[in-house]
Amino acid sequence: MSSNQIDFYGAEWCGDCRRSKRLLTHLGVEFNYLDVEHDEAAQAKAIELTGRQSIPVIVFSDGTQLIEPSDPELTAKLQSLNLVK
């Protein structure tokens, strides 16, 4: 994972995933989208990271992760990493 890379585990049918993807895109933040519905390895990794089947799971370059974050929570995390102003 590069210094600014974000891994985003989600699925197209997930409303929270669509909302978080929309926010990241709106803020101009690049991320690596991993579709847990069509990629069994991504699904297994998301479960390994969280210990449960919850999406979205957003993993940051500092090793932290957010599970089902609100827009304000995700924005604050991006600001803490200096990815947005």
GROMACS .gro file of N, CA and C in nm:
model
  255
    1MET      N    1   0.085  -0.118   0.000
    1MET     CA    2   0.000   0.000   0.000
    1MET      C    3   0.089   0.124   0.000
    2SER      N    4   0.068   0.212  -0.096
    2SER     CA    5   0.147   0.334  -0.102
    2SER      C    6   0.105   0.429   0.010
    3SER      N    7   0.178   0.537   0.027
    3SER     CA    8   0.157   0.626   0.141
    3SER      C    9   0.018   0.689   0.143
    4ASN      N   10  -0.043   0.710   0.026
    4ASN     CA   11  -0.174   0.772   0.024
    4ASN      C   12  -0.284   0.678  -0.024
    5GLN      N   13  -0.253   0.550  -0.037
    5GLN     CA   14  -0.352   0.458  -0.092
    5GLN      C   15  -0.459   0.423   0.009
    6ILE      N   16  -0.580   0.413  -0.043
    6ILE     CA   17  -0.694   0.371   0.036
    6ILE      C   18  -0.753   0.248  -0.032
    7ASP      N   19  -0.774   0.141   0.045
    7ASP     CA   20  -0.843   0.023  -0.005
    7ASP      C   21  -0.987   0.030   0.043
    8PHE      N   22  -1.081   0.020  -0.050
    8PHE     CA   23  -1.223   0.034  -0.022
    8PHE      C   24  -1.291  -0.098  -0.056
    9TYR      N   25  -1.337  -0.169   0.047
    9TYR     CA   26  -1.408  -0.294   0.028
    9TYR      C   27  -1.557  -0.265   0.031
   10GLY      N   28  -1.626  -0.298  -0.079
   10GLY     CA   29  -1.768  -0.267  -0.086
   10GLY      C   30  -1.838  -0.349  -0.192
   11ALA      N   31  -1.966  -0.315  -0.214
   11ALA     CA   32  -2.048  -0.380  -0.316
   11ALA      C   33  -2.142  -0.276  -0.374
   12GLU      N   34  -2.175  -0.293  -0.502
   12GLU     CA   35  -2.260  -0.195  -0.570
   12GLU      C   36  -2.400  -0.185  -0.509
   13TRP      N   37  -2.453  -0.292  -0.452
   13TRP     CA   38  -2.588  -0.291  -0.396
   13TRP      C   39  -2.594  -0.222  -0.260
   14CYS      N   40  -2.480  -0.191  -0.202
   14CYS     CA   41  -2.471  -0.135  -0.066
   14CYS      C   42  -2.485   0.018  -0.069
   15GLY      N   43  -2.591   0.068  -0.009
   15GLY     CA   44  -2.614   0.212  -0.005
   15GLY      C   45  -2.504   0.289   0.065
   16ASP      N   46  -2.454   0.237   0.178
   16ASP     CA   47  -2.345   0.305   0.249
   16ASP      C   48  -2.218   0.307   0.164
   17CYS      N   49  -2.195   0.201   0.086
   17CYS     CA   50  -2.078   0.196  -0.002
   17CYS      C   51  -2.090   0.302  -0.110
   18ARG      N   52  -2.207   0.313  -0.170
   18ARG     CA   53  -2.227   0.413  -0.276
   18ARG      C   54  -2.208   0.554  -0.219
   19ARG      N   55  -2.258   0.578  -0.099
   19ARG     CA   56  -2.244   0.710  -0.036
   19ARG      C   57  -2.097   0.742  -0.010
   20SER      N   58  -2.022   0.648   0.047
   20SER     CA   59  -1.880   0.672   0.077
   20SER      C   60  -1.799   0.688  -0.051
   21LYS      N   61  -1.829   0.608  -0.155
   21LYS     CA   62  -1.760   0.623  -0.283
   21LYS      C   63  -1.788   0.761  -0.342
   22ARG      N   64  -1.913   0.805  -0.333
   22ARG     CA   65  -1.950   0.937  -0.386
   22ARG      C   66  -1.872   1.047  -0.315
   23LEU      N   67  -1.858   1.036  -0.182
   23LEU     CA   68  -1.783   1.136  -0.105
   23LEU      C   69  -1.636   1.137  -0.146
   24LEU      N   70  -1.575   1.021  -0.153
   24LEU     CA   71  -1.433   1.013  -0.191
   24LEU      C   72  -1.412   1.074  -0.330
   25THR      N   73  -1.500   1.041  -0.422
   25THR     CA   74  -1.490   1.093  -0.558
   25THR      C   75  -1.509   1.244  -0.559
   26HIS      N   76  -1.609   1.292  -0.486
   26HIS     CA   77  -1.636   1.436  -0.479
   26HIS      C   78  -1.515   1.513  -0.423
   27LEU      N   79  -1.448   1.452  -0.325
   27LEU     CA   80  -1.333   1.517  -0.263
   27LEU      C   81  -1.204   1.497  -0.344
   28GLY      N   82  -1.211   1.418  -0.450
   28GLY     CA   83  -1.094   1.396  -0.535
   28GLY      C   84  -0.991   1.303  -0.474
   29VAL      N   85  -1.035   1.214  -0.387
   29VAL     CA   86  -0.945   1.120  -0.319
   29VAL      C   87  -0.942   0.989  -0.398
   30GLU      N   88  -0.823   0.946  -0.436
   30GLU     CA   89  -0.808   0.820  -0.508
   30GLU      C   90  -0.819   0.703  -0.411
   31PHE      N   91  -0.879   0.595  -0.461
   31PHE     CA   92  -0.892   0.475  -0.379
   31PHE      C   93  -0.896   0.352  -0.468
   32ASN      N   94  -0.861   0.240  -0.408
   32ASN     CA   95  -0.861   0.111  -0.474
   32ASN      C   96  -0.990   0.040  -0.435
   33TYR      N   97  -1.085   0.027  -0.529
   33TYR     CA   98  -1.215  -0.035  -0.499
   33TYR      C   99  -1.206  -0.186  -0.514
   34LEU      N  100  -1.247  -0.257  -0.410
   34LEU     CA  101  -1.245  -0.403  -0.409
   34LEU      C  102  -1.389  -0.451  -0.389
   35ASP      N  103  -1.445  -0.512  -0.492
   35ASP     CA  104  -1.585  -0.554  -0.493
   35ASP      C  105  -1.600  -0.689  -0.421
   36VAL      N  106  -1.654  -0.687  -0.301
   36VAL     CA  107  -1.666  -0.809  -0.221
   36VAL      C  108  -1.773  -0.904  -0.275
   37GLU      N  109  -1.862  -0.852  -0.359
   37GLU     CA  110  -1.966  -0.938  -0.417
   37GLU      C  111  -1.910  -1.027  -0.528
   38HIS      N  112  -1.812  -0.977  -0.603
   38HIS     CA  113  -1.760  -1.050  -0.717
   38HIS      C  114  -1.616  -1.099  -0.698
   39ASP      N  115  -1.556  -1.070  -0.585
   39ASP     CA  116  -1.417  -1.109  -0.559
   39ASP      C  117  -1.411  -1.177  -0.423
   40GLU      N  118  -1.402  -1.310  -0.425
   40GLU     CA  119  -1.404  -1.387  -0.301
   40GLU      C  120  -1.285  -1.354  -0.211
   41ALA      N  121  -1.170  -1.325  -0.271
   41ALA     CA  122  -1.052  -1.289  -0.190
   41ALA      C  123  -1.076  -1.157  -0.118
   42ALA      N  124  -1.138  -1.060  -0.187
   42ALA     CA  125  -1.168  -0.931  -0.124
   42ALA      C  126  -1.270  -0.950  -0.012
   43GLN      N  127  -1.369  -1.034  -0.036
   43GLN     CA  128  -1.469  -1.061   0.068
   43GLN      C  129  -1.403  -1.124   0.191
   44ALA      N  130  -1.316  -1.220   0.170
   44ALA     CA  131  -1.247  -1.285   0.281
   44ALA      C  132  -1.159  -1.186   0.357
   45LYS      N  133  -1.091  -1.098   0.285
   45LYS     CA  134  -1.004  -0.998   0.349
   45LYS      C  135  -1.086  -0.900   0.432
   46ALA      N  136  -1.200  -0.856   0.379
   46ALA     CA  137  -1.286  -0.763   0.454
   46ALA      C  138  -1.334  -0.827   0.584
   47ILE      N  139  -1.370  -0.954   0.577
   47ILE     CA  140  -1.414  -1.025   0.698
   47ILE      C  141  -1.297  -1.042   0.794
   48GLU      N  142  -1.179  -1.074   0.741
   48GLU     CA  143  -1.059  -1.088   0.824
   48GLU      C  144  -1.029  -0.957   0.897
   49LEU      N  145  -1.042  -0.845   0.828
   49LEU     CA  146  -1.011  -0.715   0.886
   49LEU      C  147  -1.108  -0.677   0.998
   50THR      N  148  -1.235  -0.711   0.980
   50THR     CA  149  -1.339  -0.663   1.073
   50THR      C  150  -1.391  -0.768   1.167
   51GLY      N  151  -1.374  -0.894   1.132
   51GLY     CA  152  -1.430  -1.001   1.214
   51GLY      C  153  -1.579  -1.020   1.191
   52ARG      N  154  -1.633  -0.952   1.090
   52ARG     CA  155  -1.776  -0.966   1.060
   52ARG      C  156  -1.800  -0.927   0.914
   53GLN      N  157  -1.923  -0.947   0.869
   53GLN     CA  158  -1.958  -0.913   0.732
   53GLN      C  159  -2.026  -0.777   0.731
   54SER      N  160  -1.946  -0.673   0.730
   54SER     CA  161  -1.995  -0.536   0.725
   54SER      C  162  -1.918  -0.461   0.619
   55ILE      N  163  -1.991  -0.384   0.538
   55ILE     CA  164  -1.927  -0.299   0.437
   55ILE      C  165  -1.995  -0.164   0.437
   56PRO      N  166  -1.929  -0.060   0.397
   56PRO     CA  167  -1.793  -0.061   0.346
   56PRO      C  168  -1.689  -0.072   0.458
   57VAL      N  169  -1.576  -0.127   0.420
   57VAL     CA  170  -1.456  -0.127   0.503
   57VAL      C  171  -1.354  -0.045   0.426
   58ILE      N  172  -1.306   0.061   0.488
   58ILE     CA  173  -1.210   0.150   0.422
   58ILE      C  174  -1.081   0.147   0.502
   59VAL      N  175  -0.974   0.102   0.436
   59VAL     CA  176  -0.845   0.083   0.501
   59VAL      C  177  -0.749   0.191   0.450
   60PHE      N  178  -0.683   0.258   0.543
   60PHE     CA  179  -0.596   0.370   0.511
   60PHE      C  180  -0.449   0.331   0.520
   61SER      N  181  -0.364   0.412   0.459
   61SER     CA  182  -0.221   0.384   0.452
   61SER      C  183  -0.155   0.380   0.589
   62ASP      N  184  -0.218   0.442   0.690
   62ASP     CA  185  -0.160   0.438   0.825
   62ASP      C  186  -0.199   0.311   0.901
   63GLY      N  187  -0.269   0.219   0.833
   63GLY     CA  188  -0.307   0.092   0.895
   63GLY      C  189  -0.440   0.095   0.966
   64THR      N  190  -0.503   0.211   0.976
   64THR     CA  191  -0.633   0.220   1.041
   64THR      C  192  -0.743   0.188   0.940
   65GLN      N  193  -0.862   0.164   0.992
   65GLN     CA  194  -0.975   0.135   0.906
   65GLN      C  195  -1.102   0.194   0.965
   66LEU      N  196  -1.196   0.221   0.877
   66LEU     CA  197  -1.329   0.263   0.917
   66LEU      C  198  -1.428   0.162   0.861
   67ILE      N  199  -1.527   0.127   0.941
   67ILE     CA  200  -1.632   0.035   0.900
   67ILE      C  201  -1.764   0.111   0.902
   68GLU      N  202  -1.830   0.113   0.787
   68GLU     CA  203  -1.957   0.183   0.772
   68GLU      C  204  -1.949   0.327   0.826
   69PRO      N  205  -1.851   0.406   0.780
   69PRO     CA  206  -1.835   0.541   0.835
   69PRO      C  207  -1.943   0.637   0.786
   70SER      N  208  -1.975   0.734   0.869
   70SER     CA  209  -2.060   0.845   0.825
   70SER      C  210  -1.974   0.936   0.738
   71ASP      N  211  -2.038   1.024   0.661
   71ASP     CA  212  -1.960   1.119   0.580
   71ASP      C  213  -1.871   1.208   0.667
   72PRO      N  214  -1.922   1.263   0.779
   72PRO     CA  215  -1.834   1.346   0.863
   72PRO      C  216  -1.716   1.267   0.920
   73GLU      N  217  -1.738   1.142   0.958
   73GLU     CA  218  -1.632   1.058   1.013
   73GLU      C  219  -1.525   1.031   0.906
   74LEU      N  220  -1.569   0.999   0.784
   74LEU     CA  221  -1.476   0.972   0.675
   74LEU      C  222  -1.400   1.099   0.637
   75THR      N  223  -1.469   1.211   0.630
   75THR     CA  224  -1.404   1.338   0.597
   75THR      C  225  -1.298   1.373   0.701
   76ALA      N  226  -1.330   1.356   0.829
   76ALA     CA  227  -1.234   1.386   0.936
   76ALA      C  228  -1.109   1.298   0.923
   77LYS      N  229  -1.128   1.171   0.892
   77LYS     CA  230  -1.014   1.081   0.876
   77LYS      C  231  -0.928   1.125   0.758
   78LEU      N  232  -0.991   1.161   0.647
   78LEU     CA  233  -0.916   1.207   0.530
   78LEU      C  234  -0.839   1.334   0.562
   79GLN      N  235  -0.900   1.424   0.639
   79GLN     CA  236  -0.831   1.547   0.679
   79GLN      C  237  -0.712   1.516   0.769
   80SER      N  238  -0.728   1.420   0.859
   80SER     CA  239  -0.618   1.385   0.950
   80SER      C  240  -0.498   1.329   0.875
   81LEU      N  241  -0.523   1.271   0.758
   81LEU     CA  242  -0.415   1.217   0.674
   81LEU      C  243  -0.368   1.318   0.568
   82ASN      N  244  -0.421   1.440   0.579
   82ASN     CA  245  -0.389   1.548   0.483
   82ASN      C  246  -0.421   1.510   0.338
   83LEU      N  247  -0.530   1.434   0.321
   83LEU     CA  248  -0.573   1.397   0.186
   83LEU      C  249  -0.675   1.496   0.131
   84VAL      N  250  -0.739   1.573   0.220
   84VAL     CA  251  -0.831   1.681   0.180
   84VAL      C  252  -0.814   1.795   0.278
   85LYS      N  253  -0.862   1.912   0.239
   85LYS     CA  254  -0.855   2.029   0.329
   85LYS      C  255  -0.980   2.043   0.409
   0.00000   0.00000   0.00000
